[in-house]
Short mmCIF file of C-alpha atoms in Angstrom, two decimals:
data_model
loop_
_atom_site.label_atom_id
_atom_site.label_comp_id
_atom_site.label_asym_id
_atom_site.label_seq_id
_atom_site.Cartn_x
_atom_site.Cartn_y
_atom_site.Cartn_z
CA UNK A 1 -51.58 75.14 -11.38
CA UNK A 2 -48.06 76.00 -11.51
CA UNK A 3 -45.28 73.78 -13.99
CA UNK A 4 -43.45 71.61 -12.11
CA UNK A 5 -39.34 72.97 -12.10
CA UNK A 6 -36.83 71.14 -13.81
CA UNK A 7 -33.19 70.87 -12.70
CA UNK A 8 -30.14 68.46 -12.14
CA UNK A 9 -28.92 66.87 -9.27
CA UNK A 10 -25.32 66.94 -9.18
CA UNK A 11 -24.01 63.02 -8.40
CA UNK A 12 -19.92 62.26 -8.81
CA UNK A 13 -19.65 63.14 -12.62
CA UNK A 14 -23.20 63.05 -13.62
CA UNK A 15 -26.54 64.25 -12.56
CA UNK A 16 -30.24 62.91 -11.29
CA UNK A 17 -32.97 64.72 -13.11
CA UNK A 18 -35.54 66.22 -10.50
CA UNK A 19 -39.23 67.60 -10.99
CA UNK A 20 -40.24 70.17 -8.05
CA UNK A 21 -43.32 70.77 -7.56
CA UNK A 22 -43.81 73.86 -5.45
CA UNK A 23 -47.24 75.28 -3.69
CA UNK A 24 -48.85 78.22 -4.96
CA UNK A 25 -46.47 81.45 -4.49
CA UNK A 26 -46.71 82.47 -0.76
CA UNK A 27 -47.94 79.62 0.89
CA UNK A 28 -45.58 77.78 3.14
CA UNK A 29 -45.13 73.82 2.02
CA UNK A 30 -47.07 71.93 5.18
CA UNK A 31 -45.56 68.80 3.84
CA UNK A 32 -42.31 68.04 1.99
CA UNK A 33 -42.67 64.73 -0.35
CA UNK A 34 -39.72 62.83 -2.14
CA UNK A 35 -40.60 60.17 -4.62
CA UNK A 36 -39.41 56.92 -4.14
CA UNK A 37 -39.82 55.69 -8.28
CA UNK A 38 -41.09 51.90 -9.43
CA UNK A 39 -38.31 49.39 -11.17
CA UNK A 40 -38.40 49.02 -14.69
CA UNK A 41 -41.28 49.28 -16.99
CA UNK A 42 -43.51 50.65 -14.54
CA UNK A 43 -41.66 53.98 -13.82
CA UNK A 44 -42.80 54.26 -17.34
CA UNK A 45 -46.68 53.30 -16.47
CA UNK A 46 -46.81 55.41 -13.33
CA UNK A 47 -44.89 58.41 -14.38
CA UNK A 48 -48.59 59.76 -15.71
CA UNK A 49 -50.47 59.10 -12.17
CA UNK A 50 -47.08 59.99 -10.17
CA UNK A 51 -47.23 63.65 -12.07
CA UNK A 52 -50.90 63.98 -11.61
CA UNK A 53 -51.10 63.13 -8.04
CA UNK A 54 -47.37 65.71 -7.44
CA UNK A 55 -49.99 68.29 -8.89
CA UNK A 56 -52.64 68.13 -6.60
CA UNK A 57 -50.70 67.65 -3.42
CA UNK A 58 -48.93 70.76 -4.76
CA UNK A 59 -51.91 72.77 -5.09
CA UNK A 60 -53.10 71.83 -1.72
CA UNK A 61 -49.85 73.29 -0.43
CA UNK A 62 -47.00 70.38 -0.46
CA UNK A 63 -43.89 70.24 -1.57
CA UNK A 64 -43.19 67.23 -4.12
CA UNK A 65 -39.59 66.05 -5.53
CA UNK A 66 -39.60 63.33 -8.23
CA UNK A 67 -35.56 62.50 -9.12
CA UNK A 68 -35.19 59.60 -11.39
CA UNK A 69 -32.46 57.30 -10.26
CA UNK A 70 -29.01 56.54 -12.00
CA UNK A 71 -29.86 55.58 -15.18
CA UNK A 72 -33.34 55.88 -15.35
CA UNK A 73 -35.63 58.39 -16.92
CA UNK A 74 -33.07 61.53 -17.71
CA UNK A 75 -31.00 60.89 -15.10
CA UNK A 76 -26.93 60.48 -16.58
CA UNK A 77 -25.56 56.86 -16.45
CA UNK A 78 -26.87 54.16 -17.84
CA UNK A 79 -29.33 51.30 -16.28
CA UNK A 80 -27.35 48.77 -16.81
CA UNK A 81 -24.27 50.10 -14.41
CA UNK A 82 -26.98 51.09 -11.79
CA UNK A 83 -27.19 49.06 -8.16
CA UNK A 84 -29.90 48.60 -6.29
CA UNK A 85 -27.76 50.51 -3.80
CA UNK A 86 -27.52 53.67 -6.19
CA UNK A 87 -31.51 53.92 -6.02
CA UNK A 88 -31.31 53.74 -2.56
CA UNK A 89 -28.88 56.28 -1.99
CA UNK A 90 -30.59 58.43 -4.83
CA UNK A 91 -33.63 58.73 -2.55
CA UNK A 92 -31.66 59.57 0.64
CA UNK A 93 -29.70 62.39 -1.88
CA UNK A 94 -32.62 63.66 -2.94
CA UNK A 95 -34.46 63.72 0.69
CA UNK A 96 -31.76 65.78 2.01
CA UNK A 97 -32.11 67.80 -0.68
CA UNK A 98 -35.50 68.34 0.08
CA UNK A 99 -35.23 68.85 3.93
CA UNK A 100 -32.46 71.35 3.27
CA UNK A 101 -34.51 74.09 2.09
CA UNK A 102 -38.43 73.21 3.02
CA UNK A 103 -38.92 73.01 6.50
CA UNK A 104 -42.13 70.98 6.92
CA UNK A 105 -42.63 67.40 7.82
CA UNK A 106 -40.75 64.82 5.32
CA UNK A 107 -42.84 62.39 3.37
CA UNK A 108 -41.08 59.91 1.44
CA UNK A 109 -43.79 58.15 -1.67
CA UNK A 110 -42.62 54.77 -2.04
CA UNK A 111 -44.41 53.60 -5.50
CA UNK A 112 -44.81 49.85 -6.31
CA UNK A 113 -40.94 48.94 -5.43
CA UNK A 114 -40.40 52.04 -4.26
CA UNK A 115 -41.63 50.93 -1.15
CA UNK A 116 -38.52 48.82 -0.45
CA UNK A 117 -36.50 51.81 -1.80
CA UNK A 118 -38.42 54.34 0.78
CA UNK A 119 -37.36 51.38 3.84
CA UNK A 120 -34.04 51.39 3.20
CA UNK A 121 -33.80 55.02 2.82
CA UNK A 122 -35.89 55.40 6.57
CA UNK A 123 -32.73 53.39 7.61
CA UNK A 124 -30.51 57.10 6.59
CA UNK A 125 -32.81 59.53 6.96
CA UNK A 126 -35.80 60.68 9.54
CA UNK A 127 -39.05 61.49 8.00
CA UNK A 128 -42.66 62.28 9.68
CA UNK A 129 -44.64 59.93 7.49
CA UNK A 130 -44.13 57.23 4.15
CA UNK A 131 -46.88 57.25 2.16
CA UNK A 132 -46.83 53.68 -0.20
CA UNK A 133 -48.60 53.50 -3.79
CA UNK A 134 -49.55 49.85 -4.20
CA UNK A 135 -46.14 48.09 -2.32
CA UNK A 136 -44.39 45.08 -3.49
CA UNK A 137 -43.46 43.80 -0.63
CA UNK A 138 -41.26 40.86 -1.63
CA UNK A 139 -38.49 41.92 -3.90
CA UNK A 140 -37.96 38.28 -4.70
CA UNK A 141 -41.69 37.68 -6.20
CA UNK A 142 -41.13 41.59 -8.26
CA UNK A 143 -38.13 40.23 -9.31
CA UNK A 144 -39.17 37.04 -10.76
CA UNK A 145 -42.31 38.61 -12.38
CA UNK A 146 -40.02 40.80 -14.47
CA UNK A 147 -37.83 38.27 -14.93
CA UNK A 148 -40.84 36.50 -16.46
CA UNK A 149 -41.36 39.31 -19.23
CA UNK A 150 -38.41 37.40 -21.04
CA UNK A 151 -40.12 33.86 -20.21
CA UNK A 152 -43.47 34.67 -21.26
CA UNK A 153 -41.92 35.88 -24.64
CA UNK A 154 -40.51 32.50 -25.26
CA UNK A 155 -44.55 31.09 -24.63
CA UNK A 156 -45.84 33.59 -27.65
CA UNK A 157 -43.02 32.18 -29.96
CA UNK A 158 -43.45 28.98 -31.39
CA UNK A 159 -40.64 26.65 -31.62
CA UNK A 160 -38.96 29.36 -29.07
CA UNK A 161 -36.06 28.07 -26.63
CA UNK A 162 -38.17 28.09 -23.65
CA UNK A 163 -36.50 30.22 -20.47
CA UNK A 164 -37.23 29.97 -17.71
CA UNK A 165 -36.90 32.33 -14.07
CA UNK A 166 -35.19 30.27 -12.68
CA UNK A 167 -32.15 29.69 -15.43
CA UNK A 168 -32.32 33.90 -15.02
CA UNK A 169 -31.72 33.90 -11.98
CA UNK A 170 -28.85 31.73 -11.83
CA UNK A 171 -27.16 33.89 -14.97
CA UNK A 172 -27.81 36.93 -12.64
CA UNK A 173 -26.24 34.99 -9.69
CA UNK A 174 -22.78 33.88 -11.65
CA UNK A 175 -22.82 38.32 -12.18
CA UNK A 176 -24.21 38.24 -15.80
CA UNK A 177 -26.32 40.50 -17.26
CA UNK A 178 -29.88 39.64 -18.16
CA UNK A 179 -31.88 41.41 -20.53
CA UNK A 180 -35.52 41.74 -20.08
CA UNK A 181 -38.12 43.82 -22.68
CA UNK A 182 -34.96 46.22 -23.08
CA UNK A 183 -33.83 46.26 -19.31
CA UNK A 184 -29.71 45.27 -19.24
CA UNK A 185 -30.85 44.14 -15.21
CA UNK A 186 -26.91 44.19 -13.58
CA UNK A 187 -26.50 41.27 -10.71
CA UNK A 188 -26.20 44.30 -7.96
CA UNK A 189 -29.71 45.63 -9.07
CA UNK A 190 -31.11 41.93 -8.73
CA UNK A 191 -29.17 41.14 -5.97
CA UNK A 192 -30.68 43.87 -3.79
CA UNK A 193 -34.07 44.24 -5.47
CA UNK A 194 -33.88 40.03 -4.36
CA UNK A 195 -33.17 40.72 -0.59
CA UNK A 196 -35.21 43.72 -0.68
CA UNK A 197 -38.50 42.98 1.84
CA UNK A 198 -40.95 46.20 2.79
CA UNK A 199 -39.83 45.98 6.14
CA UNK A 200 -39.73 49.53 8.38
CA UNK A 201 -36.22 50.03 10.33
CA UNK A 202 -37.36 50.80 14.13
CA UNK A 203 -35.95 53.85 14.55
CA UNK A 204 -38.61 55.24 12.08
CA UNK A 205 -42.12 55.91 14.15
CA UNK A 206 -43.65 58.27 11.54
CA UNK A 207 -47.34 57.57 10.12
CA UNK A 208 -48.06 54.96 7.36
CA UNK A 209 -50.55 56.00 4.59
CA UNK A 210 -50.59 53.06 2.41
CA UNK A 211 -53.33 53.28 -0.20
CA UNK A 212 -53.94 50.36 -3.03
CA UNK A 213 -56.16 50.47 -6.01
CA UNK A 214 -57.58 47.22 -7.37
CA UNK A 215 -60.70 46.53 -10.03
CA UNK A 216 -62.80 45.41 -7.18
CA UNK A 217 -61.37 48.04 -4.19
CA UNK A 218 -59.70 45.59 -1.82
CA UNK A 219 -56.76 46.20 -0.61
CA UNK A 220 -54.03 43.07 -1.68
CA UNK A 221 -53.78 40.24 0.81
CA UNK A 222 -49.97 40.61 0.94
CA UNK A 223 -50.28 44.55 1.88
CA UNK A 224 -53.06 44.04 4.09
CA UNK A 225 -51.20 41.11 5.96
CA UNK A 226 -48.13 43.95 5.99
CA UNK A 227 -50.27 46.63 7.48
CA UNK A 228 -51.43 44.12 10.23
CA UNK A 229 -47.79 43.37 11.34
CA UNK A 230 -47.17 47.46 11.51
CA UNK A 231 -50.25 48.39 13.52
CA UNK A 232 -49.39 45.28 15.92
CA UNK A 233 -45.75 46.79 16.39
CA UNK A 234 -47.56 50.02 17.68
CA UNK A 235 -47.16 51.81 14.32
CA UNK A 236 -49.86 54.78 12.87
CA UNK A 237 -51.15 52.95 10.28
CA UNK A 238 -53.82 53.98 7.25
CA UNK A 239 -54.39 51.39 4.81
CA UNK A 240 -57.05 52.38 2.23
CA UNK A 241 -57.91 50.60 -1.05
CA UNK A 242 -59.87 52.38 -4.34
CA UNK A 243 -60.87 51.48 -7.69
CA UNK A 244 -59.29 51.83 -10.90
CA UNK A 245 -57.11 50.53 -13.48
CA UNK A 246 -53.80 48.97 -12.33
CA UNK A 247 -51.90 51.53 -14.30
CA UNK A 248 -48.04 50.92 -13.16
CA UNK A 249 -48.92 47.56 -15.67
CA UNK A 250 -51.68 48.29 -18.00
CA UNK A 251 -50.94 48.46 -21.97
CA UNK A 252 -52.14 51.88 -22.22
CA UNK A 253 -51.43 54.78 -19.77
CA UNK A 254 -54.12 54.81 -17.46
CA UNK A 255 -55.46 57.62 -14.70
CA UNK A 256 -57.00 56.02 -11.20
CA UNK A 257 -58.72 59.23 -9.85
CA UNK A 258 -59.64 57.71 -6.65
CA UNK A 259 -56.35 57.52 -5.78
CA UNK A 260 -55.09 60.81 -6.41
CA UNK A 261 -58.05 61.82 -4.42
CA UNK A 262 -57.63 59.24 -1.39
CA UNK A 263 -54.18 60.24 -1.72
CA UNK A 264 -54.52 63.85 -1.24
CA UNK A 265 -57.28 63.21 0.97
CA UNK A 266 -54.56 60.79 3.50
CA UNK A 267 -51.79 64.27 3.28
CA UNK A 268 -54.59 66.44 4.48
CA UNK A 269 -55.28 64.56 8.17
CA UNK A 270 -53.51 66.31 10.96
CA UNK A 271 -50.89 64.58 12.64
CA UNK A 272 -52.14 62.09 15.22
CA UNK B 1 -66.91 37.16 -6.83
CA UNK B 2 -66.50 33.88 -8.85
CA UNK B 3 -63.17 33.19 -10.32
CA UNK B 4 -63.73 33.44 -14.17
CA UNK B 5 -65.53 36.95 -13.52
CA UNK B 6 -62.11 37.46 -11.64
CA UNK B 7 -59.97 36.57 -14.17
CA UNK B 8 -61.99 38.39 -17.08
CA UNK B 9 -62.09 41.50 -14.79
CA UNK B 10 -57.57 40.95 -15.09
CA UNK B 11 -57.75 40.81 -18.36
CA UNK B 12 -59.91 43.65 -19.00
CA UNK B 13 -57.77 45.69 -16.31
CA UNK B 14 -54.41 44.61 -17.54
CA UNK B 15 -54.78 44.41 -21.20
CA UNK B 16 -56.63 48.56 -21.10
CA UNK B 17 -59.50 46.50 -22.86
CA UNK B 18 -62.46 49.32 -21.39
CA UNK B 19 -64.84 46.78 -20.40
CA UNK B 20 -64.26 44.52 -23.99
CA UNK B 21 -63.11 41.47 -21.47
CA UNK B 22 -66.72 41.10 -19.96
CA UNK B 23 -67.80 39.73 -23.49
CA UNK B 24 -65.16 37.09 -24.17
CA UNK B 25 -66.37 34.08 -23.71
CA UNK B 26 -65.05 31.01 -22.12
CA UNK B 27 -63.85 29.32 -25.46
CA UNK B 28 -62.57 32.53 -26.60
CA UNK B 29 -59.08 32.77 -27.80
CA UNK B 30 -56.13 34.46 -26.03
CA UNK B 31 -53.05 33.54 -27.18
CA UNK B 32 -52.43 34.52 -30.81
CA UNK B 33 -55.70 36.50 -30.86
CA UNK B 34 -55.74 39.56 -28.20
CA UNK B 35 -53.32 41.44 -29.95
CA UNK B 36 -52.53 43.62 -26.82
CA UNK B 37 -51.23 39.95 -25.31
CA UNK B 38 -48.04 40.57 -25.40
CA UNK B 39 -44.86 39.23 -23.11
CA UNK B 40 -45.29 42.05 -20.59
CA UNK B 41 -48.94 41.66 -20.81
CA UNK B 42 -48.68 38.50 -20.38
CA UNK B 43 -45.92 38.59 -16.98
CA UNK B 44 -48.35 41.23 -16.14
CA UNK B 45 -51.49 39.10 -16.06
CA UNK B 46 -49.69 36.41 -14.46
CA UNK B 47 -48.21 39.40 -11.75
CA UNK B 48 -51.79 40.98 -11.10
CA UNK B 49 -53.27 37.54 -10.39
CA UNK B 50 -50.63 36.72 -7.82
CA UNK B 51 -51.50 39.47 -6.04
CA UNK B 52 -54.98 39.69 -5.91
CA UNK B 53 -55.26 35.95 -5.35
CA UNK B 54 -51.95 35.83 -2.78
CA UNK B 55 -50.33 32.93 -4.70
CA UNK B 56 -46.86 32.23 -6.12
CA UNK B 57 -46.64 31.46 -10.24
CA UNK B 58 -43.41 29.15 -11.03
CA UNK B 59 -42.48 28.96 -14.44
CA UNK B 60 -43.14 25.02 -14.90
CA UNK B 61 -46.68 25.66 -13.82
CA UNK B 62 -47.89 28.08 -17.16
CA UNK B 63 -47.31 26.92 -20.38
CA UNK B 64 -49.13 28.45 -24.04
CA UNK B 65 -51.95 26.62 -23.16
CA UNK B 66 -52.42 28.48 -20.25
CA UNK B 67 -52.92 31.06 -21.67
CA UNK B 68 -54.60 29.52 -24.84
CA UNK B 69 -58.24 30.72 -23.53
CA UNK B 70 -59.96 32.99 -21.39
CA UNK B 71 -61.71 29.11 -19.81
CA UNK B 72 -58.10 27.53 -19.88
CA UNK B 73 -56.55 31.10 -17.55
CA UNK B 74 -59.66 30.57 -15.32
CA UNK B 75 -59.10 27.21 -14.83
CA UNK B 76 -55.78 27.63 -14.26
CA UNK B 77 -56.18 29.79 -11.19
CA UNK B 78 -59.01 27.85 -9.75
CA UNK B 79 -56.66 24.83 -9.84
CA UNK B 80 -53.76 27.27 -7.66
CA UNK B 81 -57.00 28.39 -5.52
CA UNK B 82 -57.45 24.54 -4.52
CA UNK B 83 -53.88 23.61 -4.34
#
């Protein structure tokens, strides 16, 4: 198993930090894959599974690209000046990137809201296939269950001035800054991550090889309701759902094996 | 699958408990006493049961004795459930 490459992306005055992970020496990439990250917190959570998974698709002779977006991870900048437009436009740099110098069909690996990062980013670029990690497919909803990170603090402190979502989301609308478990969240990253819906632009017809793990191995009603409106609009879809641990949320980092498997397993199927 | 084993099965998920959730019983303390129960744990509890139930939390509907125990949590989704 080779180590992944490090390098930076050069952005304006700053950089994105990008993982490659490259195929064994000699093999041509069959697939080239561009990471679409989570929001918040669960970049953090995933960043274990997201590596693990890069790994084994690399072995098995893809081409994977993690870049963390402005502000996040090592990228420069700081997350508090980031819009939800940077993140967009950080996938579509680093795409290009990738489709520049592997010439294989383009993946782009939407995790959690990186699925509504991955649909914008089909708006700029063409790709063969989008492969989704567990979507969030209302921005709205992700954005008010982070937002409630700061409410549910104010439940575990008695005598606390209760908050509420909704009073966030109004400080947020007049362009303040809210800060949530030690996310500065700027009004342009709630303002798209808000309007954000995992909706696929038409001029995309590549395949769809969502995959879900739950504690019981059923796919979400939300996704699965998705799916069904893709496959009815003609779309190659794969919707798949294993067991494991919820790991973009758990407490500790957690490995779902299943799904690197299932996931690898999805990569491998030929074209239809 | 009935809705406490549900919930127990979020908890245990959520909270990387390794299978400690299946023994807490209905009475059994939450708030104050699952030291893992944090405020992300908690927005994540409250996040995981949205989606694997398909329902909407507002913040008016969850208060600490929501979450006060594991019966109160179970109860609280079987009331969204019927809603």
């Amino acid at each position: 198993m080779a180590a992944a490459e490090t390098f930076l992306l050069p952005v304006g005055t700053g950089f994105r930090f990008c993982l490659l992970h490259r195929p064994p020496a000699g093999t041509p990439a069959r697939a080239a894959v561009v990471v679409a990250p989570p929001f918040a917190e669960e970049l953090n959570k995933s960043r274990r599974m997201i590596a693990l998974t890069a790994r084994q698709l690399a072995d098995e002779g893809c081409v994977v690209l993690e870049a963390d977006g402005h502000g996040c991870g090592d990228s420069s900048g700081d997350f508090a000046d980031a819009t939800w437009d940077d993140w967009i436009e950080d996938v579509v740099r680093a795409q290009r990137w990738l489709a520049e110098r592997f010439d294989a069909p383009q993946w782009i690996w939407g995790v959690r809201a990186g699925a509504l990062l991955a649909c914008a980013a089909l708006r700029e670029v063409a790709a063969a296939g989008l492969l989704l990690w567990q979507p969030i497919v209302s921005g709205r909803q992700h954005l008010a269950a982070f937002l409630r990170v700061a409410t549910a603090g104010a439940l575990l402190r008695e005598g606390a001035e209760p908050a509420s979502v909704k009073s966030l989301l109004a400080r947020l609308q007049s362009g303040e800054h809210v800060d949530v478990a030690g996310y500065s969240v700027a009004p342009a990253v709630a303002r798209g991550l808000d309007a954000a819906r995992v909706e696929l632009p038409a001029v995309f017809r590549g395949r769809i090889a969502c995959l879900e793990v739950t504690s019981a191995g059923a796919p979400t009603p939300a996704v699965v309701a998705a799916a069904d409106a893709w496959a009815r609009d003609g779309r190659v879809v794969a919707l798949r759902a294993v067991s494991g641990p919820s790991f973009w949320q758990t407490t500790e980092i957690e490995v779902a094996p299943d799904l690197i498997a299932a996931t690898a397993a999805m990569l491998r199927e030929p074209a239809a | 699958m009935d809705v406490y084993a549900g919930v127990l099965e979020v908890l245990d998920d959520v909270l990387s408990l390794q299978g400690r959730a299946r023994r807490l019983a209905p009475d059994a303390a939450l708030l104050g006493s699952v030291p893992e129960l944090d405020s992300m744990a908690v927005a994540s509890v409250i996040a995981a049961l949205e989606e694997r139930y398909g329902f909407v939390v507002d913040d008016d509907e969850i208060d600490g004795a929501t979450f006060a125990t594991v019966g109160s949590l179970a109860d609280f989704v079987k009331a969204k459930l019927n809603a």
